[in-house]
Coordinates of C-alpha atoms in Angstrom, one line a residue:
Chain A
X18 CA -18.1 -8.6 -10.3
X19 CA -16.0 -10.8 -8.2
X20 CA -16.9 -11.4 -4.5
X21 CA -13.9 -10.9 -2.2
X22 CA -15.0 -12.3 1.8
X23 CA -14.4 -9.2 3.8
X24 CA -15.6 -7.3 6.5
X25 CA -18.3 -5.6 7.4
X26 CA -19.3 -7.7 4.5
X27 CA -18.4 -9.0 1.1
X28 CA -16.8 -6.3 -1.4
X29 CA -17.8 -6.5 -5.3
X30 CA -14.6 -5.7 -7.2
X31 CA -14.7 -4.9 -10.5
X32 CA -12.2 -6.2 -12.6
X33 CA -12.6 -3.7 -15.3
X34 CA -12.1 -1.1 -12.6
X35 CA -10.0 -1.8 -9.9
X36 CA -6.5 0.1 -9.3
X37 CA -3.9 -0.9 -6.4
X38 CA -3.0 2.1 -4.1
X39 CA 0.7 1.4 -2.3
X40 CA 0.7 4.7 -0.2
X41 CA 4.8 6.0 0.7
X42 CA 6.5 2.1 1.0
X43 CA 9.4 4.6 1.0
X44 CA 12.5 4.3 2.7
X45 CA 12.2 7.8 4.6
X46 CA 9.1 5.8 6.7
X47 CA 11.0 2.2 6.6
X48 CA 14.6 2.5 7.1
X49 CA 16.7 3.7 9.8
X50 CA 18.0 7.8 9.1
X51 CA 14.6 8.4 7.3
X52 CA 11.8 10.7 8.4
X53 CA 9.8 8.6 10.6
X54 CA 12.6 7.8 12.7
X55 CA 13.5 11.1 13.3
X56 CA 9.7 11.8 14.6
X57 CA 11.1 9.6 17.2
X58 CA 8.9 6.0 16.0
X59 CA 9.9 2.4 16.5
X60 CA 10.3 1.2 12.6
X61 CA 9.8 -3.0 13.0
X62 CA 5.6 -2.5 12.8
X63 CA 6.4 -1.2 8.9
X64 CA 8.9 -2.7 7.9
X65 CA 7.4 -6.0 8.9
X66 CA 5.1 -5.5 5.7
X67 CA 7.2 -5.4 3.2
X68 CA 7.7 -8.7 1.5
X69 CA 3.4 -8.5 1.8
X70 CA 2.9 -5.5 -0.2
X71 CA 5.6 -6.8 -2.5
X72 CA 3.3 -10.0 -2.8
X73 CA 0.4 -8.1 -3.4
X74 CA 1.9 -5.9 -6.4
X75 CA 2.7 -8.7 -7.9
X76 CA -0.9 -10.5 -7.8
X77 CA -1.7 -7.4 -9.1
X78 CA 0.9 -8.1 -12.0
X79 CA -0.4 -11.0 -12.9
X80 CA -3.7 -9.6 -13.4
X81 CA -2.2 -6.8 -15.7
X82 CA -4.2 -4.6 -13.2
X83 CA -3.2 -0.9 -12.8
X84 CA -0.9 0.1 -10.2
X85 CA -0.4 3.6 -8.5
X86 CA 2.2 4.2 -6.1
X87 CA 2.6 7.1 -3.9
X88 CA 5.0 9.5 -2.5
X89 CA 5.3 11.7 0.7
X90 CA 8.0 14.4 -0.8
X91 CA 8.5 18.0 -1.6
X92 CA 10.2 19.7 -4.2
X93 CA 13.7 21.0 -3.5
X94 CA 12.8 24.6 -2.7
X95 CA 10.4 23.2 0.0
X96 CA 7.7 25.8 -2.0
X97 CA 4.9 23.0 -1.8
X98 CA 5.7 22.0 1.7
X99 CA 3.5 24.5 4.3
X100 CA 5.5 25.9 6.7
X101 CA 3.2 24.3 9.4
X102 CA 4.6 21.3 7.9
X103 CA 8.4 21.8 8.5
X104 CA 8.5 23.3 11.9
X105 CA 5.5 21.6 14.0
X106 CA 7.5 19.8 16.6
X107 CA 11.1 19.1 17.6
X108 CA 11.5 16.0 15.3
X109 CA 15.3 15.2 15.2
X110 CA 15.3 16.0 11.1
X111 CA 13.0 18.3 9.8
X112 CA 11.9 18.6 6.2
X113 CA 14.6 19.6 3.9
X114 CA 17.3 19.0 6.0
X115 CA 20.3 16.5 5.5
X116 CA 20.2 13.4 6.8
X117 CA 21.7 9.6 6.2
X118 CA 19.8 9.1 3.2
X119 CA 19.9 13.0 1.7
X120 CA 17.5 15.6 2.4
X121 CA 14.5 14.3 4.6
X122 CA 11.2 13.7 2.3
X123 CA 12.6 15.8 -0.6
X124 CA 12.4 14.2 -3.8
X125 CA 14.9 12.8 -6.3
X126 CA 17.1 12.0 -2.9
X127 CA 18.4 8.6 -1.5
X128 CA 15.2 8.7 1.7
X129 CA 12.4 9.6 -0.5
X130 CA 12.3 6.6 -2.7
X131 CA 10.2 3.3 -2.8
X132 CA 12.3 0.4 -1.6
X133 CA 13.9 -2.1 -4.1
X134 CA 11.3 -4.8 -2.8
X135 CA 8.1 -2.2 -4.3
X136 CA 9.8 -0.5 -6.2
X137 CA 7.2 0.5 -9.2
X138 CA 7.9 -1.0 -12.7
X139 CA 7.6 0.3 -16.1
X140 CA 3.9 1.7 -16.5
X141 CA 3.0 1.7 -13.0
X142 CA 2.0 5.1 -11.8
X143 CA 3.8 7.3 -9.2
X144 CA 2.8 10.3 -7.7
X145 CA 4.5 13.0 -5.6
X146 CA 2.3 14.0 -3.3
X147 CA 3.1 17.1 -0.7
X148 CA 0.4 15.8 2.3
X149 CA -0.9 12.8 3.7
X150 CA -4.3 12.5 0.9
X151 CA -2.8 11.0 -2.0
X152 CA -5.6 13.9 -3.9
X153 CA -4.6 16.9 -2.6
X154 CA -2.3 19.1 -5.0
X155 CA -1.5 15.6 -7.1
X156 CA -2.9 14.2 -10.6
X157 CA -4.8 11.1 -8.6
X158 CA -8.0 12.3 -9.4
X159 CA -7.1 12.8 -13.3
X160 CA -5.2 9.0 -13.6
X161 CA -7.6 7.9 -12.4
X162 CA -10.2 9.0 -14.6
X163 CA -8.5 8.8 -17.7
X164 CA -8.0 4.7 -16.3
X165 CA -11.8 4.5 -15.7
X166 CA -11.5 3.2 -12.2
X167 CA -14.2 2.9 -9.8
X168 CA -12.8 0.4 -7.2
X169 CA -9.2 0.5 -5.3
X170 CA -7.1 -1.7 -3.3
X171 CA -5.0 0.0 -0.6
X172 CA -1.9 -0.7 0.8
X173 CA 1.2 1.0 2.7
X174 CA 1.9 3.2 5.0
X175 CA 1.3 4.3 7.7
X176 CA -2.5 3.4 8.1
X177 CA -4.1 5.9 10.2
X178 CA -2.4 8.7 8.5
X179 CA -1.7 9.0 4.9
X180 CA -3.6 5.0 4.0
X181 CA -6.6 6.4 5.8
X182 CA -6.5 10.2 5.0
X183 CA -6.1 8.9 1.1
X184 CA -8.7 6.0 1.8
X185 CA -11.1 8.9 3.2
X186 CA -10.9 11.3 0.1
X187 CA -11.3 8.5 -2.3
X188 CA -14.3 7.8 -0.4
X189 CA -15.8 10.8 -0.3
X190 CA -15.1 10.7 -4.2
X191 CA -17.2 8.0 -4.8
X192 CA -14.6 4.9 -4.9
X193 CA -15.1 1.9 -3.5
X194 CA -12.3 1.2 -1.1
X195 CA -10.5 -2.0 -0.1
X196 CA -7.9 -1.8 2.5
X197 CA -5.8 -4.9 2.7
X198 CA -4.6 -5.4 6.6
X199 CA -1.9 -6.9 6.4
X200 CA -0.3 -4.9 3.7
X201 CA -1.0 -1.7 6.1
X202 CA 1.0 -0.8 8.9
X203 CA 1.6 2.0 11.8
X204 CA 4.4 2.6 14.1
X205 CA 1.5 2.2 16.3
X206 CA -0.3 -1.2 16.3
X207 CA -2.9 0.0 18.3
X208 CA -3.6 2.7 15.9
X209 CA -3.6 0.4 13.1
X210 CA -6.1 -1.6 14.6
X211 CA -8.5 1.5 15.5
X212 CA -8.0 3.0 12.0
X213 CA -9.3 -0.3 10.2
X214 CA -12.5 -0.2 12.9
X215 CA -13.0 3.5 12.2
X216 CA -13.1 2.8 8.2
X217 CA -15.6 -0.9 8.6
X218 CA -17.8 0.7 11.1
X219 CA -21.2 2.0 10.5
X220 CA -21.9 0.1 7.2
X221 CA -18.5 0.5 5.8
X222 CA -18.8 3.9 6.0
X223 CA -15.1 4.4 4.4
X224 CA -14.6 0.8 2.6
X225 CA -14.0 -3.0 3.6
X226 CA -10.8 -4.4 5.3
X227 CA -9.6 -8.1 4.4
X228 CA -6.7 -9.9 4.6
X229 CA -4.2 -10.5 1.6
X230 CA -4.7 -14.2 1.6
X231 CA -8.6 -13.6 0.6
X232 CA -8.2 -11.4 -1.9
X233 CA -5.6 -13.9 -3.5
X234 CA -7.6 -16.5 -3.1
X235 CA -11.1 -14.6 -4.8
X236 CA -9.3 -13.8 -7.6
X237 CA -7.0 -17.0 -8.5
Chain B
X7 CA -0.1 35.0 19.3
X8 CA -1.8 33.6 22.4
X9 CA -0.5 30.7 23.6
X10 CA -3.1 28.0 24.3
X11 CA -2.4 25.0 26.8
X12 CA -3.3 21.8 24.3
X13 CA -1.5 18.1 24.0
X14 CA 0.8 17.4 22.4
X15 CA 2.3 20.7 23.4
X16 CA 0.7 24.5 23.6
X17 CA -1.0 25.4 20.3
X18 CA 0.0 29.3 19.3
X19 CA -3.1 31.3 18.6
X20 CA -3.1 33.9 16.1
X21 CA -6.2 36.2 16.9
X22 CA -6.0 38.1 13.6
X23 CA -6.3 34.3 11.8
X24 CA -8.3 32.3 13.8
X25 CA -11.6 30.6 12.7
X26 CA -14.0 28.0 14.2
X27 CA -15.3 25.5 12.0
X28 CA -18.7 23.4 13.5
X29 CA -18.8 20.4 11.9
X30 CA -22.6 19.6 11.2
X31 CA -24.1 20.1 14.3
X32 CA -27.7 18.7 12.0
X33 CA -30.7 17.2 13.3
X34 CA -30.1 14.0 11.4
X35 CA -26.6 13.3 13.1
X36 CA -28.2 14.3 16.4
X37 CA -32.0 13.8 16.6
X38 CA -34.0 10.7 16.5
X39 CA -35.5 9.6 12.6
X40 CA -32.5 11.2 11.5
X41 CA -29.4 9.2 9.3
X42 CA -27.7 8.6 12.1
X43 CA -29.9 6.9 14.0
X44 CA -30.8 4.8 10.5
X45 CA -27.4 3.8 10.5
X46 CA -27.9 2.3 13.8
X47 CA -26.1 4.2 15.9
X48 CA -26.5 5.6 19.6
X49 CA -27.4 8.9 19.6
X50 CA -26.6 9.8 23.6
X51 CA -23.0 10.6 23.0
X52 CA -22.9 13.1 19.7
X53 CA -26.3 14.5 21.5
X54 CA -24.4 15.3 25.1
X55 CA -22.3 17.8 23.2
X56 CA -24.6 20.6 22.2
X57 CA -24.2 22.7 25.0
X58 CA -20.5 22.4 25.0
X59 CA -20.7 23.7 21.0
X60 CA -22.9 26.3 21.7
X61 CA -20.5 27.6 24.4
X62 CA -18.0 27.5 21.9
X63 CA -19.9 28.9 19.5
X64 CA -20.8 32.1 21.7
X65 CA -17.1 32.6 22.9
X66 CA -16.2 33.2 19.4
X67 CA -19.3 36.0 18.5
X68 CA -18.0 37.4 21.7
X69 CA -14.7 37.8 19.7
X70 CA -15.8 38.9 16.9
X71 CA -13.8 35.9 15.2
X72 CA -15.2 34.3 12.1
X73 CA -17.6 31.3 12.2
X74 CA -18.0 28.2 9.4
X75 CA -20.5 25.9 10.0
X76 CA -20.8 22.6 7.6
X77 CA -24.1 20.5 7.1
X78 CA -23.0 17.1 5.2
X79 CA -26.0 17.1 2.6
X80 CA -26.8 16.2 -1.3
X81 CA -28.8 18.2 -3.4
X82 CA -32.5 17.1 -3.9
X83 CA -31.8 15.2 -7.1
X84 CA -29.1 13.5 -5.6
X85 CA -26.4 14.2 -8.6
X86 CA -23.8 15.4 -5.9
X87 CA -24.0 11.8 -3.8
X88 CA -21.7 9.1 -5.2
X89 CA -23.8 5.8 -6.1
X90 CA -21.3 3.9 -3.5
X91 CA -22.7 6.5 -1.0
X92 CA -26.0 6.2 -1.2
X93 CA -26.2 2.4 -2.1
X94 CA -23.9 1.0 0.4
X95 CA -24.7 -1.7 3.5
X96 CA -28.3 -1.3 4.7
X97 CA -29.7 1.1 6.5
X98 CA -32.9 1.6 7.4
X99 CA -33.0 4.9 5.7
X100 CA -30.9 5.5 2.9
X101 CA -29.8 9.2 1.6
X102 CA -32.9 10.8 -0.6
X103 CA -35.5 8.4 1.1
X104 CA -38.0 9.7 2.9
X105 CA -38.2 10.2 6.9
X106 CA -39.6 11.6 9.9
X107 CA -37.7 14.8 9.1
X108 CA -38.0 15.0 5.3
X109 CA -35.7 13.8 2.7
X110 CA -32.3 12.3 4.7
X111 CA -29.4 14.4 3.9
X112 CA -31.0 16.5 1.3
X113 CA -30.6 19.9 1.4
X114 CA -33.7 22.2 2.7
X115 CA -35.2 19.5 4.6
X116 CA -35.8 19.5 8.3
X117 CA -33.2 16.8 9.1
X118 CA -30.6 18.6 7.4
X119 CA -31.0 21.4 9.4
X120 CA -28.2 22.3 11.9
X121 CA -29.8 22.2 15.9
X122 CA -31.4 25.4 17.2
X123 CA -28.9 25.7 19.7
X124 CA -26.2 25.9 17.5
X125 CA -27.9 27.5 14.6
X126 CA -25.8 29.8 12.5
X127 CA -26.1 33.5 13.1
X128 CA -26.2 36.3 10.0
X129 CA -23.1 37.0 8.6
X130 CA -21.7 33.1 9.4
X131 CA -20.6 30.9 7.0
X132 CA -22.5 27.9 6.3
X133 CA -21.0 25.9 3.8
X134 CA -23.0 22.3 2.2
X135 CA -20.7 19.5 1.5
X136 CA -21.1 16.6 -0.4
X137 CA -18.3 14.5 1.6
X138 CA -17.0 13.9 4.8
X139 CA -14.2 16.4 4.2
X140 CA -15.2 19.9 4.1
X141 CA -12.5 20.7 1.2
X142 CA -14.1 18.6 -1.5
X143 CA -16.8 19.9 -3.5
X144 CA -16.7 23.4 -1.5
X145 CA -16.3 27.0 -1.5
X146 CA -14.1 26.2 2.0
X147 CA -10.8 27.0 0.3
X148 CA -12.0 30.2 -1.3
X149 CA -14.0 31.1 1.8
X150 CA -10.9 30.7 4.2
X151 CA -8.8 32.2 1.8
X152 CA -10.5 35.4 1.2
X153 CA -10.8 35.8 5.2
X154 CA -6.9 34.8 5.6
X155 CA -7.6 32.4 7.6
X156 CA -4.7 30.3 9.0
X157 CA -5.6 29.1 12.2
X158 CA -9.1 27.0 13.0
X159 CA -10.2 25.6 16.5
X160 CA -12.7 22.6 15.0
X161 CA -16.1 21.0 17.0
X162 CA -19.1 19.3 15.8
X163 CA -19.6 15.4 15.0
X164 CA -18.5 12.4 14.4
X165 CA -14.7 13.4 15.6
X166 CA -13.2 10.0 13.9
X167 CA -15.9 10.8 10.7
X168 CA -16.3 14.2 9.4
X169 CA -14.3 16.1 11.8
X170 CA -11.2 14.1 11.7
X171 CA -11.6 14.0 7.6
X172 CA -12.1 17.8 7.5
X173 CA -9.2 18.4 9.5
X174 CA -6.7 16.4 7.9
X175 CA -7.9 18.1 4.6
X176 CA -7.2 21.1 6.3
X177 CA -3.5 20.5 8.0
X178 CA -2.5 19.2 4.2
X179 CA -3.5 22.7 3.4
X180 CA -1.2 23.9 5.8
X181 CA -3.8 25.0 8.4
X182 CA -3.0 24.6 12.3
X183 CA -5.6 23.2 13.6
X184 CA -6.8 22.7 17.3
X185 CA -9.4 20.1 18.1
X186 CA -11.3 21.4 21.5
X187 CA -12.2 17.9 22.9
X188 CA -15.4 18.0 24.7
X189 CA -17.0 20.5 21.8
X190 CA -16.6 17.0 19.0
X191 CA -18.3 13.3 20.0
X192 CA -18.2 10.2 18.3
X193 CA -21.3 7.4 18.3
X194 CA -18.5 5.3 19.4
X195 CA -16.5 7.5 22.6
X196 CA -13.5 4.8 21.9
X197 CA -13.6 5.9 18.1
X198 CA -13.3 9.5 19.6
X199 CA -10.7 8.7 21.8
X200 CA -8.6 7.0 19.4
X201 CA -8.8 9.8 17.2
X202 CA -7.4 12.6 19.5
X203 CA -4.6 10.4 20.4
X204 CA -3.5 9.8 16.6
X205 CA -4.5 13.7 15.7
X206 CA -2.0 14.6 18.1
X207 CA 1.0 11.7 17.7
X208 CA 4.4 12.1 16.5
X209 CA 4.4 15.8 17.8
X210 CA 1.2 16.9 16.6
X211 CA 0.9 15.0 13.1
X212 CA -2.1 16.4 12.2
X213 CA -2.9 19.2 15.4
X214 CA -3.6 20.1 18.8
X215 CA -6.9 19.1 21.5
X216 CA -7.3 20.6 24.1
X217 CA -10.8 21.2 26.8
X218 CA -12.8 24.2 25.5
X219 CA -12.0 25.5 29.5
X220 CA -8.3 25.7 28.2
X221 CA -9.2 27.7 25.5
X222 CA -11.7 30.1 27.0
X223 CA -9.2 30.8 29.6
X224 CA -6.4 31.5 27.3
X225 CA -8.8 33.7 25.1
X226 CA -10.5 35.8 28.2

């Protein structure tokens, strides 16, 4: 086990059993026309993050350590998306529709994939996933079976809704979580900041938080 | 459909579809001896909503409407709780161990128990889960399924915990779900605050909360 400094204390990773998690670095959340935009958010807190979750893939790289990204997206017939999904609100794009980068959060178009600085490489895993949990309606829980994984490093976006709702069922699962803070982001800082309390709290009741810097620097 | 007045924006009721889900209202996230307490938490806040539940609870028999109450517990042998469950941080009392209310979070003991005041009435569902989330490892789909469910109006404790797990599980399900404010309490009010405000950003990302006064009104 290798001892990475983090709080509320130390986390034992497993290097025979730890995974990255890089939850929807796509560009429907980070660039301007996508989905997150059109729910009306200010995109600089994400897109700030970037060049660390690129950094952090590629310690991960280095250790030839799996690597599964995620997708928000839904099929083009909208079948997997519920319609509580598509018409809650007034957002400016809904679900399906056409926007700067194709149709919003559907997949195979322009919006709904990685950006080029994360984009996954040969043998990484990528998963479509139709909600926020990265377990619901997906093949998480098989991949990550079949990989034998018992520990996961998160990363992505946004924190208090699909990192923590995937963080959460992994959790309950019986992973031991890692959150990385400075590869997560909100359009909300303040939300951010709450979400990473909420998951150390009580004993790490959902996992550890820690900055990029001391997870390099545990495992160099 | 009624509509109910709720932030971000009125939640529409469907009476024929409506269920309230009580997140484990127990003795041992509420009473003294219990986990919670062994976690080192502050009992005076999650304890300050039982009336508020019950009062919930009892507008809905009024109805007619269905009821699902969760307990968070393990089976007495424990082969339902993860290892990183039971064996993380250090508290006083961990899960299985012994206390002044039987076994903690074992099914059938005293602690485990949901509060008188709240207790489940015949013909309720009660439904024992493993997790945080009341989707994993439970009949909650089937259940809500088979009742056509498609609405729920959640209480119970901890709102950033259990309750705010459960319904994110749920809204990726395609459930609408209303939180009623003073009816859910945190050990931590600013966890519960923070909570409500990212349950209901970016146009209701994951629901509605609203005062159980709203709701009673709109209902009577």
């Amino acid at each position: 086990m290798i001892e990475v400094p983090a709080a509320p204390f130390p986390f034992a990773l497993d290097p025979a059993g730890t995974a990255l998690v890089v939850i929807d670095m796509q560009r429907d959340f980070l660039e301007p026309g996508g989905f997150g935009e059109a729910l009306g958010n200010d995109l600089r807190p994400v897109a700030a993050i970037v060049p660390t979750v690129a950094e952090l893939i590629a310690l991960f790289r280095a250790k030839g350590w799996p690597i599964l990204h995620t997708r928000e997206s839904h099929k083009p017939d909208l079948s997997d998306c519920p319609r509580s999904k598509r018409f809650r609100g007034n957002p400016t794009l809904r679900i399906g529709d056409e926007g700067p980068m194709g149709r919003i959060l559907v997949r195979g178009e322009k919006g709904a994939a990685i950006v080029q600085a994360c984009a996954p490489a040969d043998g990484e895993f990528v998963v479509d996933k139709p909600g926020k949990g990265m377990f619901y309606a997906t093949e998480v829980a098989d991949i990550l079976k079949k990989a034998a994984i018992t520990h996961l490093v998160f990363s992505g976006v946004t924190t208090e809704v699909c990192v923590q709702t995937s963080m959460r069922e992994a959790n309950d699962r019986g992973y031991e979580c890692l959150l990385i803070e400075d590869a997560t982001a909100s359009y909300f800082p303040r939300f951010k900041d709450a979400a990473i309390e909420m998951i150390r709290a009580q004993g790490a009741i959902v996992g550890w938080t820690t900055p990029l810097a001391k997870l390099s620097a545990a495992l160099s």
